[in-house]
Amino acid sequence: TPSTVPQSHVVKPGPITPPRNGYAAEPIIQIGTIEIPKIGLVSPIFHGITLRNIDLGPSHWPGTAMPGEVGNSVFAGHRVTHTHPFLRINELVPGDLVIFHINGLKSTYSVTGSEVVYPDNLSIVDQTDTATGTLFACHPPHSAKQRYVVHLALVDSVQE
């Protein structure tokens, strides 16, 4: 899997407003793409923490750092429903790469570890003094009992 997305595929932020009955009125904003070569993932990413966004692809937790910035950049995604982008995140091991493309900035992270937590453990969104990232999804597959969490550290951030 190539580790870069052609400039023609880099998505600029912008609102999309398809009707979604029964969902919170959070705006749908696509902010870029995520690549995880180890599991063959290339997916659009969104900004928001309600199902209105997460159902479309991994979504950035508002109030956390953006990829490439100092702090913890947090993304939630589904494992088995909708586009199921994080179906195989349990296969990630230290050293695997996660790459974000947002507004012409390519931010490459390396997996540092993983853990399983309960949904009320919000420490996974805590901000850090260094550039880190967190991916999380329901665990085990087909259950919302726990969350599978992958921790990341920024390797490089460059203009494309």
mmCIF file of C-alpha atoms in Angstrom:
data_model
loop_
_atom_site.group_PDB
_atom_site.id
_atom_site.type_symbol
_atom_site.label_atom_id
_atom_site.label_comp_id
_atom_site.label_asym_id
_atom_site.label_seq_id
_atom_site.Cartn_x
_atom_site.Cartn_y
_atom_site.Cartn_z
ATOM 1 C CA THR A 1 0.000 0.000 0.000
ATOM 2 C CA PRO A 2 1.499 3.364 -0.923
ATOM 3 C CA SER A 3 2.207 5.606 2.046
ATOM 4 C CA THR A 4 1.136 8.813 0.341
ATOM 5 C CA VAL A 5 -2.194 10.018 -0.938
ATOM 6 C CA PRO A 6 -2.105 11.912 -4.251
ATOM 7 C CA GLN A 7 -2.751 15.629 -3.777
ATOM 8 C CA SER A 8 -5.941 15.189 -5.817
ATOM 9 C CA HIS A 9 -7.284 12.942 -3.030
ATOM 10 C CA VAL A 10 -6.472 15.265 -0.121
ATOM 11 C CA VAL A 11 -9.782 16.488 1.191
ATOM 12 C CA LYS A 12 -10.183 20.096 2.264
ATOM 13 C CA PRO A 13 -12.426 20.771 5.283
ATOM 14 C CA GLY A 14 -15.990 21.498 4.381
ATOM 15 C CA PRO A 15 -19.477 20.822 5.682
ATOM 16 C CA ILE A 16 -21.595 17.980 4.300
ATOM 17 C CA THR A 17 -25.208 17.800 5.386
ATOM 18 C CA PRO A 18 -26.938 14.538 4.465
ATOM 19 C CA PRO A 19 -30.120 13.869 6.446
ATOM 20 C CA ARG A 20 -29.500 11.463 9.350
ATOM 21 C CA ASN A 21 -32.712 10.749 11.272
ATOM 22 C CA GLY A 22 -32.205 10.146 14.964
ATOM 23 C CA TYR A 23 -28.665 11.548 15.112
ATOM 24 C CA ALA A 24 -27.314 14.542 16.998
ATOM 25 C CA ALA A 25 -27.219 17.750 14.994
ATOM 26 C CA GLU A 26 -23.411 17.812 14.916
ATOM 27 C CA PRO A 27 -22.121 19.186 11.595
ATOM 28 C CA ILE A 28 -20.402 16.676 9.330
ATOM 29 C CA ILE A 29 -16.925 17.942 8.462
ATOM 30 C CA GLN A 30 -14.434 15.817 6.553
ATOM 31 C CA ILE A 31 -10.932 16.968 7.498
ATOM 32 C CA GLY A 32 -8.630 14.662 5.527
ATOM 33 C CA THR A 33 -7.549 11.033 5.372
ATOM 34 C CA ILE A 34 -5.917 8.382 7.546
ATOM 35 C CA GLU A 35 -3.682 5.571 6.293
ATOM 36 C CA ILE A 36 -2.621 2.517 8.245
ATOM 37 C CA PRO A 37 -0.455 0.489 5.825
ATOM 38 C CA LYS A 38 -0.202 -2.590 8.108
ATOM 39 C CA ILE A 39 -3.956 -3.218 7.866
ATOM 40 C CA GLY A 40 -4.509 -1.772 4.382
ATOM 41 C CA LEU A 41 -6.610 1.159 5.593
ATOM 42 C CA VAL A 42 -7.055 4.377 3.635
ATOM 43 C CA SER A 43 -10.133 6.252 4.867
ATOM 44 C CA PRO A 44 -11.572 9.739 5.045
ATOM 45 C CA ILE A 45 -11.498 11.249 8.527
ATOM 46 C CA PHE A 46 -14.045 13.547 10.094
ATOM 47 C CA HIS A 47 -14.287 15.978 13.009
ATOM 48 C CA GLY A 48 -16.792 15.166 15.732
ATOM 49 C CA ILE A 49 -17.585 12.632 18.398
ATOM 50 C CA THR A 50 -21.188 11.724 17.629
ATOM 51 C CA LEU A 51 -22.279 8.770 15.513
ATOM 52 C CA ARG A 52 -23.280 11.267 12.828
ATOM 53 C CA ASN A 53 -19.551 11.551 11.993
ATOM 54 C CA ILE A 54 -18.156 8.248 13.295
ATOM 55 C CA ASP A 55 -20.571 6.315 11.053
ATOM 56 C CA LEU A 56 -18.807 7.893 8.044
ATOM 57 C CA GLY A 57 -15.219 7.154 9.134
ATOM 58 C CA PRO A 58 -12.719 7.723 11.948
ATOM 59 C CA SER A 59 -13.542 10.983 13.689
ATOM 60 C CA HIS A 60 -11.384 13.478 15.552
ATOM 61 C CA TRP A 61 -12.415 14.103 19.169
ATOM 62 C CA PRO A 62 -13.126 17.865 19.484
ATOM 63 C CA GLY A 63 -10.827 19.622 21.945
ATOM 64 C CA THR A 64 -7.898 17.274 21.375
ATOM 65 C CA ALA A 65 -4.803 18.182 19.377
ATOM 66 C CA MET A 66 -4.922 17.929 15.596
ATOM 67 C CA PRO A 67 -2.487 15.484 13.976
ATOM 68 C CA GLY A 68 1.005 16.987 13.886
ATOM 69 C CA GLU A 69 0.398 19.253 16.892
ATOM 70 C CA VAL A 70 1.723 18.944 20.441
ATOM 71 C CA GLY A 71 -0.874 17.114 22.505
ATOM 72 C CA ASN A 72 -2.931 13.948 22.114
ATOM 73 C CA SER A 73 -4.786 13.697 18.784
ATOM 74 C CA VAL A 74 -7.724 11.349 19.425
ATOM 75 C CA PHE A 75 -9.785 9.452 16.818
ATOM 76 C CA ALA A 76 -12.768 7.142 17.352
ATOM 77 C CA GLY A 77 -13.863 4.626 14.736
ATOM 78 C CA HIS A 78 -16.059 1.575 14.251
ATOM 79 C CA ARG A 79 -14.723 -1.988 14.151
ATOM 80 C CA VAL A 80 -17.686 -3.877 12.687
ATOM 81 C CA THR A 81 -20.387 -1.449 11.581
ATOM 82 C CA HIS A 82 -20.703 1.109 8.804
ATOM 83 C CA THR A 83 -17.310 1.478 7.087
ATOM 84 C CA HIS A 84 -15.597 -0.501 9.947
ATOM 85 C CA PRO A 85 -12.231 1.285 9.462
ATOM 86 C CA PHE A 86 -10.799 0.073 12.776
ATOM 87 C CA LEU A 87 -11.820 -3.577 12.319
ATOM 88 C CA ARG A 88 -8.201 -4.740 12.525
ATOM 89 C CA ILE A 89 -6.592 -2.184 14.877
ATOM 90 C CA ASN A 90 -5.916 -5.028 17.314
ATOM 91 C CA GLU A 91 -3.255 -6.222 14.798
ATOM 92 C CA LEU A 92 -1.164 -3.066 15.247
ATOM 93 C CA VAL A 93 2.092 -3.463 17.158
ATOM 94 C CA PRO A 94 4.806 -1.018 18.230
ATOM 95 C CA GLY A 95 6.546 0.448 15.191
ATOM 96 C CA ASP A 96 3.573 0.215 12.817
ATOM 97 C CA LEU A 97 2.765 3.515 11.102
ATOM 98 C CA VAL A 98 -0.391 5.629 11.100
ATOM 99 C CA ILE A 99 -0.410 8.530 8.639
ATOM 100 C CA PHE A 100 -2.759 11.502 8.589
ATOM 101 C CA HIS A 101 -3.184 13.870 5.622
ATOM 102 C CA ILE A 102 -4.916 17.125 6.583
ATOM 103 C CA ASN A 103 -4.767 20.387 4.604
ATOM 104 C CA GLY A 104 -1.492 19.502 2.899
ATOM 105 C CA LEU A 105 0.202 18.351 6.109
ATOM 106 C CA LYS A 106 1.363 14.741 6.317
ATOM 107 C CA SER A 107 1.742 13.617 9.945
ATOM 108 C CA THR A 108 3.282 10.195 10.481
ATOM 109 C CA TYR A 109 2.893 8.441 13.825
ATOM 110 C CA SER A 110 4.352 5.199 15.142
ATOM 111 C CA VAL A 111 2.375 2.794 17.313
ATOM 112 C CA THR A 112 3.793 2.691 20.850
ATOM 113 C CA GLY A 113 1.347 0.241 22.434
ATOM 114 C CA SER A 114 -2.258 -0.723 23.010
ATOM 115 C CA GLU A 115 -4.665 -1.466 25.831
ATOM 116 C CA VAL A 116 -8.277 -2.397 26.543
ATOM 117 C CA VAL A 117 -10.298 -0.040 28.750
ATOM 118 C CA TYR A 118 -13.904 0.407 29.853
ATOM 119 C CA PRO A 119 -15.984 3.151 28.170
ATOM 120 C CA ASP A 120 -15.943 5.370 31.267
ATOM 121 C CA ASN A 121 -12.113 5.553 31.184
ATOM 122 C CA LEU A 122 -11.768 8.963 29.582
ATOM 123 C CA SER A 123 -8.058 9.227 30.418
ATOM 124 C CA ILE A 124 -7.430 8.068 26.842
ATOM 125 C CA VAL A 125 -8.358 11.577 25.641
ATOM 126 C CA ASP A 126 -6.111 13.398 28.134
ATOM 127 C CA GLN A 127 -3.734 15.837 26.523
ATOM 128 C CA THR A 128 0.033 15.322 26.608
ATOM 129 C CA ASP A 129 3.124 17.543 26.584
ATOM 130 C CA THR A 130 4.394 15.819 23.429
ATOM 131 C CA ALA A 131 2.802 15.029 20.061
ATOM 132 C CA THR A 132 0.920 11.775 20.605
ATOM 133 C CA GLY A 133 -2.155 10.130 19.166
ATOM 134 C CA THR A 134 -4.870 7.723 20.236
ATOM 135 C CA LEU A 135 -7.128 5.521 18.109
ATOM 136 C CA PHE A 136 -10.013 3.708 19.781
ATOM 137 C CA ALA A 137 -12.985 1.520 18.939
ATOM 138 C CA CYS A 138 -15.457 -0.767 20.659
ATOM 139 C CA HIS A 139 -14.130 -4.093 21.919
ATOM 140 C CA PRO A 140 -14.556 -6.973 21.533
ATOM 141 C CA PRO A 141 -15.962 -6.875 17.993
ATOM 142 C CA HIS A 142 -19.795 -6.785 18.017
ATOM 143 C CA SER A 143 -19.799 -5.453 21.599
ATOM 144 C CA ALA A 144 -19.611 -2.017 23.217
ATOM 145 C CA LYS A 145 -18.494 -3.461 26.564
ATOM 146 C CA GLN A 146 -14.934 -2.133 26.315
ATOM 147 C CA ARG A 147 -12.677 -0.042 24.074
ATOM 148 C CA TYR A 148 -9.584 -1.175 22.186
ATOM 149 C CA VAL A 149 -7.061 1.668 22.351
ATOM 150 C CA VAL A 150 -3.928 2.165 20.238
ATOM 151 C CA HIS A 151 -1.337 4.699 21.401
ATOM 152 C CA LEU A 152 0.837 6.645 18.943
ATOM 153 C CA ALA A 153 3.869 8.964 18.973
ATOM 154 C CA LEU A 154 4.576 11.525 16.249
ATOM 155 C CA VAL A 155 7.522 10.558 14.020
ATOM 156 C CA ASP A 156 7.363 13.326 11.409
ATOM 157 C CA SER A 157 5.104 16.088 10.159
ATOM 158 C CA VAL A 158 5.800 17.659 6.755
ATOM 159 C CA GLN A 159 4.056 19.821 4.163
ATOM 160 C CA GLU A 160 3.078 17.794 1.114
#
